[in-house]
């Protein structure tokens, strides 16, 4: 929009320049024609005698054309100056015929920065009688064009500002119903998830009770175990949906606690170590000597690290290794989860943080997940004003990196 406006202003300016020059050229031509028509001559013994007595400004009569003209010059057929009005010219005609824009060098004319000059031949019956040269100042035209330029220079940013403001206002109005329906959807998901939790826990408790009561009847064991598994899986899905629906946008400051990440992460790693070793996976934790502190909701941040570690241990073969690294960086706490697992194809990388996205059903089949883990991770990290990145090579492994602002409240530069 900005470039269209600038282009439009440029075209207007060019048209105006053209118009003004044409008007001045017409005026000069008309005046020169009137003067040329007043040139009298007679032929005596094949010699032309030119009489300039009646030519306005050059002759002896009144000067009705004087207005706006700086000088008028008459050169004879050989180009030598014969008579002039205004500043004295050079003796010999030294400019080409037609229109010219010139910058005067004569000190009497220097208060005019630019002149428009016309040089025309005056023809008689026997050939060229002489040349008329007439000049008018361009000062006024220049001033008018400068005013126009200034007006356009002011008008373009003002118009841009008005258009930008109107666009912002209108898009805000247009977005209102979308925002409202999105909020309703969020509220519905939160309410539905919340309401589903009680019946689900009732199903789970009853199924577990049934399992205990029917422990010696092999007919009831498999279906009851199925019910328990399904109820647990549904419970985790409902909990995840509730989490996603509840933690939209930034977290309220009163929910945040000052957390020292070094022992916090060490604790999570120790909880995971048993699970990793049972799968034959080596789990390591690297931390710096200095304490790294962030403002965070401990439960939510724990969920982030658990989800990333759980993925790292899930999408890996026996014998692989997983590293959790805490890296200091100016202004930011950087946490990396690095695994030597199956990796993620490049074409899937842009989508893995989408809700319910799983890379391919074949490899996710055993994992009994829903594809919500990374969506939750991203949402929680963003709610803490942080960022998450992933790098992955199929067959070699993946690195998930989260960056959280350090406890100082200052302008932060991303790593
Ligand atoms: P959920 O976390 O809900 O139990 P999930 O693990 O399938 O299910 P996400 O955690 O959101 O879902 O992960 C999305 C997809 O990204 C996974 O299905 C998996 O294919 C891929 N993925 C995530 N982490 C890794 C990893 N460390 N290595 C390889 N693939 C991964
Ligand atoms: Mg997961």
PDB file of N, CA and C and ligand atoms in Angstrom, residues 240 307-308 311-312 314-315 339 341-344 352 354 357-360 363-364 367-375 392 398 400, ligand 1:
ATOM      1  N   UNK A 240      -4.975 -33.993  29.517  1.00  0.00           N
ATOM      2  CA  UNK A 240      -4.191 -33.203  28.562  1.00  0.00           C
ATOM      3  C   UNK A 240      -5.041 -32.117  27.897  1.00  0.00           C
ATOM      4  N   UNK A 307       7.409 -34.636  29.389  1.00  0.00           N
ATOM      5  CA  UNK A 307       6.926 -34.967  28.038  1.00  0.00           C
ATOM      6  C   UNK A 307       8.106 -35.157  27.080  1.00  0.00           C
ATOM      7  N   UNK A 308       9.108 -34.253  27.181  1.00  0.00           N
ATOM      8  CA  UNK A 308      10.254 -34.352  26.257  1.00  0.00           C
ATOM      9  C   UNK A 308      11.076 -35.601  26.554  1.00  0.00           C
ATOM     10  N   UNK A 311       9.149 -38.687  25.378  1.00  0.00           N
ATOM     11  CA  UNK A 311       9.281 -38.879  23.919  1.00  0.00           C
ATOM     12  C   UNK A 311      10.658 -39.432  23.579  1.00  0.00           C
ATOM     13  N   UNK A 312      11.700 -38.845  24.208  1.00  0.00           N
ATOM     14  CA  UNK A 312      13.069 -39.279  23.899  1.00  0.00           C
ATOM     15  C   UNK A 312      13.235 -40.763  24.220  1.00  0.00           C
ATOM     16  N   UNK A 314      10.774 -42.914  24.292  1.00  0.00           N
ATOM     17  CA  UNK A 314       9.769 -43.696  23.551  1.00  0.00           C
ATOM     18  C   UNK A 314      10.235 -43.970  22.119  1.00  0.00           C
ATOM     19  N   UNK A 315      10.807 -42.932  21.480  1.00  0.00           N
ATOM     20  CA  UNK A 315      11.160 -43.056  20.053  1.00  0.00           C
ATOM     21  C   UNK A 315      12.654 -43.341  19.923  1.00  0.00           C
ATOM     22  N   UNK A 339      18.483 -36.955  22.048  1.00  0.00           N
ATOM     23  CA  UNK A 339      18.431 -38.423  22.031  1.00  0.00           C
ATOM     24  C   UNK A 339      19.083 -38.973  20.773  1.00  0.00           C
ATOM     25  N   UNK A 341      17.704 -41.373  19.032  1.00  0.00           N
ATOM     26  CA  UNK A 341      16.578 -42.214  18.600  1.00  0.00           C
ATOM     27  C   UNK A 341      16.343 -42.224  17.102  1.00  0.00           C
ATOM     28  N   UNK A 342      15.086 -42.505  16.731  1.00  0.00           N
ATOM     29  CA  UNK A 342      14.751 -42.742  15.314  1.00  0.00           C
ATOM     30  C   UNK A 342      14.718 -41.448  14.494  1.00  0.00           C
ATOM     31  N   UNK A 343      14.630 -40.297  15.160  1.00  0.00           N
ATOM     32  CA  UNK A 343      14.609 -39.017  14.434  1.00  0.00           C
ATOM     33  C   UNK A 343      13.243 -38.735  13.815  1.00  0.00           C
ATOM     34  N   UNK A 344      13.102 -37.527  13.281  1.00  0.00           N
ATOM     35  CA  UNK A 344      11.812 -37.096  12.703  1.00  0.00           C
ATOM     36  C   UNK A 344      12.078 -36.620  11.273  1.00  0.00           C
ATOM     37  N   UNK A 352       4.887 -31.162  14.118  1.00  0.00           N
ATOM     38  CA  UNK A 352       4.873 -32.019  15.312  1.00  0.00           C
ATOM     39  C   UNK A 352       4.325 -31.318  16.556  1.00  0.00           C
ATOM     40  N   UNK A 354       1.608 -29.530  16.426  1.00  0.00           N
ATOM     41  CA  UNK A 354       0.150 -29.419  16.256  1.00  0.00           C
ATOM     42  C   UNK A 354      -0.547 -30.466  17.129  1.00  0.00           C
ATOM     43  N   UNK A 357      -1.139 -34.472  16.209  1.00  0.00           N
ATOM     44  CA  UNK A 357      -0.283 -34.843  15.069  1.00  0.00           C
ATOM     45  C   UNK A 357       0.713 -35.911  15.511  1.00  0.00           C
ATOM     46  N   UNK A 358       0.721 -37.006  14.783  1.00  0.00           N
ATOM     47  CA  UNK A 358       1.717 -38.054  15.036  1.00  0.00           C
ATOM     48  C   UNK A 358       2.407 -38.357  13.729  1.00  0.00           C
ATOM     49  N   UNK A 359       3.714 -38.577  13.798  1.00  0.00           N
ATOM     50  CA  UNK A 359       4.485 -38.630  12.556  1.00  0.00           C
ATOM     51  C   UNK A 359       4.013 -39.715  11.615  1.00  0.00           C
ATOM     52  N   UNK A 360       4.000 -40.947  12.023  1.00  0.00           N
ATOM     53  CA  UNK A 360       3.284 -41.931  11.208  1.00  0.00           C
ATOM     54  C   UNK A 360       2.730 -42.974  12.129  1.00  0.00           C
ATOM     55  N   UNK A 363       4.787 -46.136  13.424  1.00  0.00           N
ATOM     56  CA  UNK A 363       5.754 -46.074  14.511  1.00  0.00           C
ATOM     57  C   UNK A 363       5.149 -45.557  15.811  1.00  0.00           C
ATOM     58  N   UNK A 364       4.020 -44.840  15.686  1.00  0.00           N
ATOM     59  CA  UNK A 364       3.396 -44.331  16.906  1.00  0.00           C
ATOM     60  C   UNK A 364       2.400 -45.350  17.471  1.00  0.00           C
ATOM     61  N   UNK A 367       3.060 -46.681  20.801  1.00  0.00           N
ATOM     62  CA  UNK A 367       3.333 -45.680  21.820  1.00  0.00           C
ATOM     63  C   UNK A 367       2.089 -45.270  22.604  1.00  0.00           C
ATOM     64  N   UNK A 368       0.943 -45.755  22.231  1.00  0.00           N
ATOM     65  CA  UNK A 368      -0.348 -45.477  22.881  1.00  0.00           C
ATOM     66  C   UNK A 368      -0.544 -43.996  23.233  1.00  0.00           C
ATOM     67  N   UNK A 369       0.043 -43.078  22.453  1.00  0.00           N
ATOM     68  CA  UNK A 369      -0.126 -41.652  22.720  1.00  0.00           C
ATOM     69  C   UNK A 369      -1.252 -41.077  21.871  1.00  0.00           C
ATOM     70  N   UNK A 370      -1.488 -39.793  22.058  1.00  0.00           N
ATOM     71  CA  UNK A 370      -2.548 -39.126  21.284  1.00  0.00           C
ATOM     72  C   UNK A 370      -1.988 -38.045  20.361  1.00  0.00           C
ATOM     73  N   UNK A 371      -0.714 -37.754  20.484  1.00  0.00           N
ATOM     74  CA  UNK A 371      -0.137 -36.665  19.689  1.00  0.00           C
ATOM     75  C   UNK A 371      -0.385 -35.318  20.349  1.00  0.00           C
ATOM     76  N   UNK A 372      -0.537 -35.320  21.684  1.00  0.00           N
ATOM     77  CA  UNK A 372      -0.794 -34.045  22.385  1.00  0.00           C
ATOM     78  C   UNK A 372       0.416 -33.554  23.181  1.00  0.00           C
ATOM     79  N   UNK A 373       1.377 -34.459  23.414  1.00  0.00           N
ATOM     80  CA  UNK A 373       2.511 -34.141  24.291  1.00  0.00           C
ATOM     81  C   UNK A 373       3.253 -32.882  23.875  1.00  0.00           C
ATOM     82  N   UNK A 374       3.651 -32.800  22.604  1.00  0.00           N
ATOM     83  CA  UNK A 374       4.445 -31.636  22.165  1.00  0.00           C
ATOM     84  C   UNK A 374       3.597 -30.366  22.084  1.00  0.00           C
ATOM     85  N   UNK A 375       2.296 -30.529  21.766  1.00  0.00           N
ATOM     86  CA  UNK A 375       1.418 -29.344  21.741  1.00  0.00           C
ATOM     87  C   UNK A 375       1.364 -28.734  23.144  1.00  0.00           C
ATOM     88  N   UNK A 392      16.404 -32.427  14.002  1.00  0.00           N
ATOM     89  CA  UNK A 392      16.338 -33.880  13.989  1.00  0.00           C
ATOM     90  C   UNK A 392      16.859 -34.443  12.681  1.00  0.00           C
ATOM     91  N   UNK A 398      17.284 -36.752  17.761  1.00  0.00           N
ATOM     92  CA  UNK A 398      16.630 -35.434  17.791  1.00  0.00           C
ATOM     93  C   UNK A 398      17.139 -34.627  18.967  1.00  0.00           C
ATOM     94  N   UNK A 400      15.618 -31.400  21.197  1.00  0.00           N
ATOM     95  CA  UNK A 400      14.578 -30.414  21.496  1.00  0.00           C
ATOM     96  C   UNK A 400      15.203 -29.387  22.436  1.00  0.00           C
TER      97      UNK A 400
HETATM   98  P1  LIG B   1       1.476 -38.180  23.479  1.00  0.00           P
HETATM   99  O1  LIG B   1       2.655 -37.331  23.787  1.00  0.00           O
HETATM  100  O2  LIG B   1       0.175 -37.441  23.412  1.00  0.00           O
HETATM  101  O3  LIG B   1       1.423 -39.366  24.363  1.00  0.00           O
HETATM  102  P2  LIG B   1       2.919 -38.599  21.053  1.00  0.00           P
HETATM  103  O4  LIG B   1       4.175 -38.811  21.782  1.00  0.00           O
HETATM  104  O5  LIG B   1       2.677 -39.413  19.837  1.00  0.00           O
HETATM  105  O6  LIG B   1       1.660 -38.757  21.993  1.00  0.00           O
HETATM  106  P3  LIG B   1       3.844 -35.895  20.761  1.00  0.00           P
HETATM  107  O7  LIG B   1       4.621 -36.010  21.994  1.00  0.00           O
HETATM  108  O8  LIG B   1       3.065 -34.649  20.538  1.00  0.00           O
HETATM  109  O9  LIG B   1       2.791 -37.073  20.608  1.00  0.00           O
HETATM  110  O10 LIG B   1       4.803 -36.094  19.534  1.00  0.00           O
HETATM  111  C1  LIG B   1       4.303 -35.948  18.221  1.00  0.00           C
HETATM  112  C2  LIG B   1       5.059 -36.874  17.295  1.00  0.00           C
HETATM  113  O11 LIG B   1       6.400 -36.404  17.137  1.00  0.00           O
HETATM  114  C3  LIG B   1       5.194 -38.275  17.821  1.00  0.00           C
HETATM  115  O12 LIG B   1       4.109 -39.067  17.390  1.00  0.00           O
HETATM  116  C4  LIG B   1       6.505 -38.767  17.271  1.00  0.00           C
HETATM  117  O13 LIG B   1       6.302 -39.395  16.024  1.00  0.00           O
HETATM  118  C5  LIG B   1       7.306 -37.490  17.052  1.00  0.00           C
HETATM  119  N1  LIG B   1       8.323 -37.317  18.084  1.00  0.00           N
HETATM  120  C6  LIG B   1       8.243 -36.558  19.189  1.00  0.00           C
HETATM  121  N2  LIG B   1       9.385 -36.608  19.892  1.00  0.00           N
HETATM  122  C7  LIG B   1      10.229 -37.404  19.201  1.00  0.00           C
HETATM  123  C8  LIG B   1      11.574 -37.852  19.403  1.00  0.00           C
HETATM  124  N3  LIG B   1      12.285 -37.481  20.466  1.00  0.00           N
HETATM  125  N4  LIG B   1      12.116 -38.662  18.460  1.00  0.00           N
HETATM  126  C9  LIG B   1      11.420 -39.021  17.372  1.00  0.00           C
HETATM  127  N5  LIG B   1      10.145 -38.633  17.126  1.00  0.00           N
HETATM  128  C10 LIG B   1       9.556 -37.849  18.026  1.00  0.00           C
END
